[in-house]
């Protein structure tokens, strides 16, 4: 799954735990492990790369990031509510073999556990099928590299089994991932997906309005962009880093990576940057959004007012229906009325029609608060 760091880089060969690690070092600091250093990684994007930058939502990636949080709950103060909520369910899952390849303190996690999604909004089932189809020879190489990061892992029962029969190991890891998905993430996925799609809509507008500099400068404090060069400050084994070389860059928002960023640049995978989605002080908890102020609710009706007030960034009808727990037909009707009143505008973004407030809508929503 790409080493993490602060940028998780697939490219890094080390799953360092984040930009936050720079300010809050782990007990095993970089001084104790000279292979992990904080260095700026610069990646020049050529013309082909610039035309192949894309966004995607990955439920498989979200699953493995959630599991990583369960491995190191002490590093994830942003997500304490979610961790408390799933603690009992997680305790009933036997994930020991999967966790062997998601090291607690740095180390490489096999890339095939989270390959870049092929489409912007792949389903978990589609991504899991891609994982199951991993070539056994490549899987063995990545499994061996991951095991080498943890003393004694390669000679453990799971480690020996992985090296002796990588194809069977891929199947077992996929089964464990599927179990974790259904137990931990699937119940909340509509809300997670809505949040991630809203982030992509916001970033797409940033890109359209201000170009790549506006986009990258706002993704994370340790990401920079200038002169067609992407700069990432991270703990990394830079020997593994490879430039995009025409492959472009895949950008994926995540509910679970905050305060970190994750990256991967090793072939044959498309270079990937996974960043914290907007509004993720923690993942969605299933709670309904706050009600609109009483005065605005009396003016517009409670549900229509809630849709207006809650539309802080571009969002689709499906996103809003999931967010507010309303039927698609009801949300569609509310959006039509609000748009006709000049409070919203709509525009198409790929396969989605996205809605956002106008200046008049902003003024009405702000004035009612």
CSV table of C-alpha atoms in Angstrom, one decimal:
chain,number,residue,atom,x,y,z
A,1,UNK,CA,0.0,0.0,0.0
A,2,UNK,CA,2.6,2.6,-0.4
A,3,UNK,CA,4.8,3.6,2.4
A,4,UNK,CA,3.4,6.3,4.5
A,5,UNK,CA,5.0,9.2,6.0
A,6,UNK,CA,3.7,11.7,6.4
A,7,UNK,CA,3.6,10.9,2.9
A,8,UNK,CA,3.0,7.4,2.8
A,9,UNK,CA,5.0,6.7,-0.1
A,10,UNK,CA,4.8,3.6,-2.0
A,11,UNK,CA,7.9,5.1,-3.3
A,12,UNK,CA,9.4,5.3,0.0
A,13,UNK,CA,9.8,1.7,1.1
A,14,UNK,CA,9.1,2.9,4.6
A,15,UNK,CA,5.7,3.5,6.1
A,16,UNK,CA,6.7,6.5,8.1
A,17,UNK,CA,3.8,7.9,10.1
A,18,UNK,CA,3.4,11.3,8.8
A,19,UNK,CA,4.2,14.8,8.6
A,20,UNK,CA,3.0,15.0,12.2
A,21,UNK,CA,5.9,12.8,13.0
A,22,UNK,CA,8.2,15.7,12.2
A,23,UNK,CA,6.7,17.6,15.1
A,24,UNK,CA,5.8,14.6,17.3
A,25,UNK,CA,8.5,11.9,16.8
A,26,UNK,CA,7.8,8.3,17.5
A,27,UNK,CA,9.7,6.5,20.3
A,28,UNK,CA,12.1,5.2,17.6
A,29,UNK,CA,13.3,8.5,16.2
A,30,UNK,CA,15.1,9.1,13.0
A,31,UNK,CA,18.2,9.6,15.1
A,32,UNK,CA,18.0,5.9,16.0
A,33,UNK,CA,17.2,4.8,12.5
A,34,UNK,CA,19.5,6.7,10.0
A,35,UNK,CA,17.7,5.1,7.1
A,36,UNK,CA,14.7,7.5,7.8
A,37,UNK,CA,15.6,11.1,7.2
A,38,UNK,CA,13.5,14.1,6.6
A,39,UNK,CA,14.4,15.3,3.1
A,40,UNK,CA,12.5,17.2,0.5
A,41,UNK,CA,11.6,15.0,-2.4
A,42,UNK,CA,11.2,16.9,-5.6
A,43,UNK,CA,9.3,15.5,-8.6
A,44,UNK,CA,9.3,17.3,-11.9
A,45,UNK,CA,6.0,16.9,-13.8
A,46,UNK,CA,6.3,17.0,-17.6
A,47,UNK,CA,3.6,17.9,-20.1
A,48,UNK,CA,2.2,14.3,-20.2
A,49,UNK,CA,2.1,14.2,-16.4
A,50,UNK,CA,0.2,17.5,-16.2
A,51,UNK,CA,-2.5,16.1,-18.5
A,52,UNK,CA,-2.8,12.9,-16.6
A,53,UNK,CA,-3.3,14.2,-13.1
A,54,UNK,CA,-6.6,12.9,-11.8
A,55,UNK,CA,-8.7,12.4,-8.7
A,56,UNK,CA,-10.3,9.2,-7.3
A,57,UNK,CA,-12.2,7.8,-4.3
A,58,UNK,CA,-10.9,4.5,-3.0
A,59,UNK,CA,-12.9,2.5,-0.5
A,60,UNK,CA,-10.1,-0.1,-0.4
A,61,UNK,CA,-7.6,2.6,0.5
A,62,UNK,CA,-9.9,3.9,3.2
A,63,UNK,CA,-10.1,0.4,4.6
A,64,UNK,CA,-6.4,0.0,5.0
A,65,UNK,CA,-6.0,3.5,6.4
A,66,UNK,CA,-8.6,2.7,9.0
A,67,UNK,CA,-6.7,-0.5,9.9
A,68,UNK,CA,-3.5,1.5,10.2
A,69,UNK,CA,-5.2,3.7,12.7
A,70,UNK,CA,-6.3,0.7,14.7
A,71,UNK,CA,-2.6,-0.4,14.8
A,72,UNK,CA,-1.5,3.0,16.2
A,73,UNK,CA,-4.4,4.6,17.9
A,74,UNK,CA,-2.0,6.8,20.0
A,75,UNK,CA,-1.1,8.6,16.8
A,76,UNK,CA,-4.6,9.5,15.8
A,77,UNK,CA,-6.1,12.0,18.2
A,78,UNK,CA,-8.2,13.4,15.3
A,79,UNK,CA,-10.1,10.1,15.2
A,80,UNK,CA,-10.7,9.2,18.8
A,81,UNK,CA,-14.5,9.1,18.5
A,82,UNK,CA,-14.4,6.7,15.6
A,83,UNK,CA,-11.8,4.5,17.3
A,84,UNK,CA,-13.9,4.3,20.4
A,85,UNK,CA,-17.0,3.5,18.4
A,86,UNK,CA,-15.4,0.5,16.5
A,87,UNK,CA,-13.2,-0.8,19.2
A,88,UNK,CA,-15.4,-3.7,20.2
A,89,UNK,CA,-16.2,-4.7,16.6
A,90,UNK,CA,-12.5,-4.5,15.7
A,91,UNK,CA,-11.6,-6.7,18.7
A,92,UNK,CA,-13.7,-9.5,17.2
A,93,UNK,CA,-11.8,-9.5,13.9
A,94,UNK,CA,-8.7,-11.8,13.6
A,95,UNK,CA,-6.5,-9.6,11.5
A,96,UNK,CA,-3.1,-10.8,12.7
A,97,UNK,CA,-1.9,-11.9,9.3
A,98,UNK,CA,-3.0,-8.7,7.6
A,99,UNK,CA,-1.4,-6.5,10.3
A,100,UNK,CA,1.9,-8.3,9.8
A,101,UNK,CA,2.1,-6.4,6.6
A,102,UNK,CA,1.0,-3.1,8.1
A,103,UNK,CA,3.9,-2.4,10.4
A,104,UNK,CA,3.4,-0.3,13.6
A,105,UNK,CA,6.5,1.8,13.3
A,106,UNK,CA,7.6,2.5,9.8
A,107,UNK,CA,8.3,-0.2,7.3
A,108,UNK,CA,6.9,-1.0,3.9
A,109,UNK,CA,3.3,-2.1,3.2
A,110,UNK,CA,2.9,-4.1,0.0
A,111,UNK,CA,1.5,-1.9,-2.8
A,112,UNK,CA,-0.8,-4.6,-4.1
A,113,UNK,CA,-2.9,-4.2,-0.9
A,114,UNK,CA,-4.1,-0.8,-2.2
A,115,UNK,CA,-3.4,-0.5,-6.0
A,116,UNK,CA,-4.5,2.9,-7.6
A,117,UNK,CA,-8.1,2.6,-8.5
A,118,UNK,CA,-8.7,2.5,-12.3
A,119,UNK,CA,-11.8,4.7,-12.3
A,120,UNK,CA,-12.7,7.8,-10.4
A,121,UNK,CA,-15.3,6.1,-8.2
A,122,UNK,CA,-14.6,2.4,-8.1
A,123,UNK,CA,-16.7,0.2,-5.8
A,124,UNK,CA,-15.0,-1.8,-3.0
A,125,UNK,CA,-15.8,-5.0,-4.9
A,126,UNK,CA,-14.1,-3.7,-8.1
A,127,UNK,CA,-11.0,-2.7,-6.1
A,128,UNK,CA,-10.9,-6.0,-4.2
A,129,UNK,CA,-11.1,-7.9,-7.4
A,130,UNK,CA,-8.1,-5.9,-8.6
A,131,UNK,CA,-6.2,-6.8,-5.5
A,132,UNK,CA,-7.1,-10.5,-5.8
A,133,UNK,CA,-5.7,-10.5,-9.4
A,134,UNK,CA,-2.2,-9.6,-8.2
A,135,UNK,CA,0.5,-11.5,-10.0
A,136,UNK,CA,2.0,-14.0,-7.5
A,137,UNK,CA,5.6,-13.2,-8.4
A,138,UNK,CA,5.1,-9.5,-7.8
A,139,UNK,CA,3.2,-10.3,-4.6
A,140,UNK,CA,6.1,-12.4,-3.3
A,141,UNK,CA,8.6,-9.6,-4.0
A,142,UNK,CA,6.4,-7.0,-2.2
A,143,UNK,CA,5.6,-9.4,0.7
A,144,UNK,CA,9.3,-10.2,1.2
A,145,UNK,CA,10.2,-6.5,1.2
A,146,UNK,CA,7.6,-5.8,3.8
A,147,UNK,CA,8.6,-8.7,6.0
A,148,UNK,CA,12.2,-7.6,5.9
A,149,UNK,CA,11.2,-4.4,7.7
A,150,UNK,CA,10.2,-6.2,10.9
A,151,UNK,CA,12.8,-8.4,12.7
A,152,UNK,CA,11.7,-12.0,12.8
A,153,UNK,CA,8.7,-11.5,10.6
A,154,UNK,CA,10.0,-13.5,7.7
A,155,UNK,CA,10.5,-16.6,9.9
A,156,UNK,CA,7.2,-16.3,11.7
A,157,UNK,CA,4.5,-18.8,10.6
A,158,UNK,CA,2.6,-16.2,8.6
A,159,UNK,CA,5.9,-14.9,7.1
A,160,UNK,CA,7.0,-18.3,6.0
A,161,UNK,CA,3.6,-19.1,4.5
A,162,UNK,CA,3.7,-15.8,2.6
A,163,UNK,CA,7.0,-16.6,0.9
A,164,UNK,CA,6.1,-20.2,0.2
A,165,UNK,CA,2.7,-19.6,-1.4
A,166,UNK,CA,2.2,-15.9,-2.2
A,167,UNK,CA,-0.9,-16.6,-4.3
A,168,UNK,CA,-2.7,-18.1,-1.3
A,169,UNK,CA,-1.5,-15.3,0.9
A,170,UNK,CA,-3.0,-12.7,-1.5
A,171,UNK,CA,-6.3,-14.6,-1.2
A,172,UNK,CA,-6.2,-14.6,2.6
A,173,UNK,CA,-5.3,-10.9,2.8
A,174,UNK,CA,-8.1,-10.1,0.5
A,175,UNK,CA,-10.5,-12.1,2.6
A,176,UNK,CA,-9.4,-10.3,5.7
A,177,UNK,CA,-9.6,-6.9,4.0
A,178,UNK,CA,-13.2,-7.7,2.9
A,179,UNK,CA,-14.1,-8.7,6.5
A,180,UNK,CA,-12.7,-5.5,7.8
A,181,UNK,CA,-14.6,-3.5,5.2
A,182,UNK,CA,-17.9,-4.9,6.0
A,183,UNK,CA,-17.4,-4.7,9.8
A,184,UNK,CA,-15.8,-1.3,10.1
A,185,UNK,CA,-16.5,0.9,7.0
A,186,UNK,CA,-19.4,-0.3,5.0
A,187,UNK,CA,-22.1,0.9,7.5
A,188,UNK,CA,-20.8,4.5,7.2
A,189,UNK,CA,-19.6,4.4,3.6
A,190,UNK,CA,-22.4,6.6,2.1
A,191,UNK,CA,-21.4,9.4,4.4
A,192,UNK,CA,-17.7,8.8,3.9
A,193,UNK,CA,-18.2,8.8,0.1
A,194,UNK,CA,-20.2,12.0,0.2
A,195,UNK,CA,-17.4,13.8,2.1
A,196,UNK,CA,-14.7,12.5,-0.3
A,197,UNK,CA,-16.7,13.5,-3.4
A,198,UNK,CA,-17.3,16.9,-1.9
A,199,UNK,CA,-13.6,17.3,-1.4
A,200,UNK,CA,-12.9,16.3,-5.0
A,201,UNK,CA,-15.4,18.8,-6.2
A,202,UNK,CA,-13.8,21.6,-4.2
A,203,UNK,CA,-10.3,20.7,-5.4
A,204,UNK,CA,-11.5,20.5,-9.0
A,205,UNK,CA,-12.8,24.0,-8.7
A,206,UNK,CA,-9.5,25.1,-7.1
A,207,UNK,CA,-7.6,23.6,-10.0
A,208,UNK,CA,-9.9,25.3,-12.5
A,209,UNK,CA,-9.6,28.7,-10.8
A,210,UNK,CA,-6.0,28.8,-9.8
A,211,UNK,CA,-4.1,25.9,-11.5
A,212,UNK,CA,-1.9,23.3,-9.9
A,213,UNK,CA,-0.2,25.9,-7.6
A,214,UNK,CA,-3.5,26.7,-5.9
A,215,UNK,CA,-4.4,23.1,-5.7
A,216,UNK,CA,-1.1,21.7,-4.2
A,217,UNK,CA,-0.5,24.6,-1.9
A,218,UNK,CA,-3.7,23.8,-0.1
A,219,UNK,CA,-3.5,20.0,0.2
A,220,UNK,CA,-1.0,19.8,3.1
A,221,UNK,CA,1.6,22.1,4.8
A,222,UNK,CA,4.4,19.8,3.7
A,223,UNK,CA,3.4,19.8,0.0
A,224,UNK,CA,4.7,22.5,-2.3
A,225,UNK,CA,4.5,23.4,-6.0
A,226,UNK,CA,6.6,25.7,-8.1
A,227,UNK,CA,8.0,25.6,-11.7
A,228,UNK,CA,6.2,22.4,-12.6
A,229,UNK,CA,7.9,20.7,-9.6
A,230,UNK,CA,6.1,18.9,-6.8
A,231,UNK,CA,8.0,19.1,-3.5
A,232,UNK,CA,7.2,16.7,-0.6
A,233,UNK,CA,8.9,16.9,2.8
A,234,UNK,CA,8.9,13.5,4.3
A,235,UNK,CA,10.6,10.6,6.0
A,236,UNK,CA,11.6,8.4,3.1
A,237,UNK,CA,14.0,6.0,1.7
A,238,UNK,CA,14.7,8.1,-1.4
A,239,UNK,CA,16.4,5.1,-3.2
A,240,UNK,CA,12.9,3.9,-4.0
A,241,UNK,CA,11.5,7.2,-5.3
A,242,UNK,CA,10.8,7.4,-9.0
A,243,UNK,CA,9.5,10.4,-11.0
A,244,UNK,CA,6.1,10.2,-12.7
A,245,UNK,CA,7.8,10.0,-16.2
A,246,UNK,CA,4.5,10.6,-18.1
A,247,UNK,CA,2.3,8.6,-15.7
A,248,UNK,CA,0.7,11.6,-14.1
A,249,UNK,CA,-0.3,11.8,-10.5
A,250,UNK,CA,-3.3,10.3,-8.8
A,251,UNK,CA,-4.8,12.5,-6.0
A,252,UNK,CA,-7.0,10.7,-3.4
A,253,UNK,CA,-8.7,12.4,-0.4
A,254,UNK,CA,-9.0,10.3,2.7
A,255,UNK,CA,-11.1,10.4,5.8
A,256,UNK,CA,-8.4,8.6,7.9
A,257,UNK,CA,-4.9,9.9,7.1
A,258,UNK,CA,-5.1,13.2,9.0
A,259,UNK,CA,-2.7,14.6,10.1
A,260,UNK,CA,-0.5,12.8,7.7
A,261,UNK,CA,-0.1,12.5,3.9
A,262,UNK,CA,0.7,9.3,2.1
A,263,UNK,CA,2.5,9.0,-1.2
A,264,UNK,CA,3.6,6.3,-3.6
A,265,UNK,CA,5.9,6.6,-6.6
A,266,UNK,CA,7.2,3.1,-7.3
A,267,UNK,CA,6.6,1.4,-10.6
A,268,UNK,CA,4.4,-0.1,-12.0
A,269,UNK,CA,1.8,1.9,-10.1
A,270,UNK,CA,0.7,5.4,-11.0
A,271,UNK,CA,2.3,7.9,-8.6
A,272,UNK,CA,-0.2,8.6,-5.9
A,273,UNK,CA,-0.7,11.3,-3.2
A,274,UNK,CA,-3.3,10.6,-0.5
A,275,UNK,CA,-4.2,13.7,1.5
A,276,UNK,CA,-6.7,14.5,4.3
A,277,UNK,CA,-10.1,15.4,3.0
A,278,UNK,CA,-11.6,18.7,4.0
A,279,UNK,CA,-13.7,18.5,7.1
A,280,UNK,CA,-12.1,15.4,8.5
A,281,UNK,CA,-11.3,16.3,12.1
A,282,UNK,CA,-12.5,12.7,12.3
A,283,UNK,CA,-14.4,10.4,10.0
A,284,UNK,CA,-18.2,10.8,9.8
A,285,UNK,CA,-19.9,9.3,12.9
A,286,UNK,CA,-23.3,8.7,11.5
A,287,UNK,CA,-24.8,11.7,13.3
A,288,UNK,CA,-27.2,13.9,11.3
A,289,UNK,CA,-25.9,17.4,10.3
A,290,UNK,CA,-26.9,20.2,12.6
A,291,UNK,CA,-30.3,21.7,12.0
A,292,UNK,CA,-30.7,25.0,10.2
A,293,UNK,CA,-31.4,28.1,12.4
A,294,UNK,CA,-35.0,28.3,13.4
A,295,UNK,CA,-35.7,31.6,11.6
A,296,UNK,CA,-34.3,30.2,8.3
A,297,UNK,CA,-36.2,26.9,8.8
A,298,UNK,CA,-39.5,28.9,9.2
A,299,UNK,CA,-38.7,30.8,6.0
A,300,UNK,CA,-37.7,27.9,3.7
A,301,UNK,CA,-38.8,24.8,5.6
A,302,UNK,CA,-36.5,22.8,7.8
A,303,UNK,CA,-35.1,20.4,5.2
A,304,UNK,CA,-34.6,23.0,2.5
A,305,UNK,CA,-32.9,25.3,5.0
A,306,UNK,CA,-30.7,22.5,6.1
A,307,UNK,CA,-29.6,21.7,2.5
A,308,UNK,CA,-28.7,25.4,2.0
A,309,UNK,CA,-26.8,25.8,5.2
A,310,UNK,CA,-25.0,22.5,4.9
A,311,UNK,CA,-23.8,23.2,1.3
A,312,UNK,CA,-20.4,24.7,2.3
A,313,UNK,CA,-18.8,23.3,-0.8
A,314,UNK,CA,-19.9,21.8,-4.2
A,315,UNK,CA,-21.9,18.6,-3.7
A,316,UNK,CA,-24.1,16.3,-5.8
A,317,UNK,CA,-27.7,15.3,-5.1
A,318,UNK,CA,-26.6,11.9,-3.9
A,319,UNK,CA,-24.0,13.4,-1.6
A,320,UNK,CA,-26.6,15.7,0.0
A,321,UNK,CA,-29.2,13.0,0.3
A,322,UNK,CA,-26.7,10.8,2.2
A,323,UNK,CA,-25.5,13.7,4.3
A,324,UNK,CA,-29.0,14.8,5.4
A,325,UNK,CA,-30.7,11.3,5.4
A,326,UNK,CA,-33.3,12.4,2.8
A,327,UNK,CA,-34.8,10.8,-0.2
A,328,UNK,CA,-33.1,11.7,-3.5
A,329,UNK,CA,-36.4,13.0,-4.9
A,330,UNK,CA,-36.8,15.3,-2.0
A,331,UNK,CA,-33.3,16.7,-2.2
A,332,UNK,CA,-33.7,17.1,-6.0
A,333,UNK,CA,-36.9,19.1,-5.4
A,334,UNK,CA,-35.2,21.3,-2.7
A,335,UNK,CA,-32.2,22.0,-4.9
A,336,UNK,CA,-34.5,23.0,-7.8
A,337,UNK,CA,-36.3,25.5,-5.7
A,338,UNK,CA,-33.1,27.0,-4.2
A,339,UNK,CA,-31.6,27.3,-7.6
A,340,UNK,CA,-34.7,29.0,-9.1
A,341,UNK,CA,-34.5,31.4,-6.2
A,342,UNK,CA,-31.0,32.4,-7.1
A,343,UNK,CA,-29.5,30.8,-3.9
A,344,UNK,CA,-27.6,28.0,-5.7
A,345,UNK,CA,-26.0,27.3,-9.1
A,346,UNK,CA,-25.2,24.0,-10.6
A,347,UNK,CA,-22.5,22.8,-13.0
A,348,UNK,CA,-21.4,19.4,-14.4
A,349,UNK,CA,-18.2,17.8,-13.1
A,350,UNK,CA,-17.6,14.6,-15.1
A,351,UNK,CA,-20.5,12.3,-14.3
A,352,UNK,CA,-21.9,14.5,-11.5
A,353,UNK,CA,-24.0,17.6,-11.4
A,354,UNK,CA,-22.7,19.6,-8.5
A,355,UNK,CA,-24.5,22.4,-6.6
A,356,UNK,CA,-23.0,25.3,-4.6
A,357,UNK,CA,-24.3,28.4,-3.0
A,358,UNK,CA,-24.3,31.8,-4.8
A,359,UNK,CA,-23.2,35.0,-3.1
A,360,UNK,CA,-26.9,35.5,-2.2
A,361,UNK,CA,-27.1,32.0,-0.8
A,362,UNK,CA,-23.9,32.6,1.2
A,363,UNK,CA,-25.4,35.8,2.7
A,364,UNK,CA,-28.6,34.2,3.6
A,365,UNK,CA,-27.0,31.1,5.2
A,366,UNK,CA,-24.5,33.3,7.1
A,367,UNK,CA,-27.1,35.8,8.2
A,368,UNK,CA,-29.2,33.1,9.7
A,369,UNK,CA,-26.4,31.7,11.9
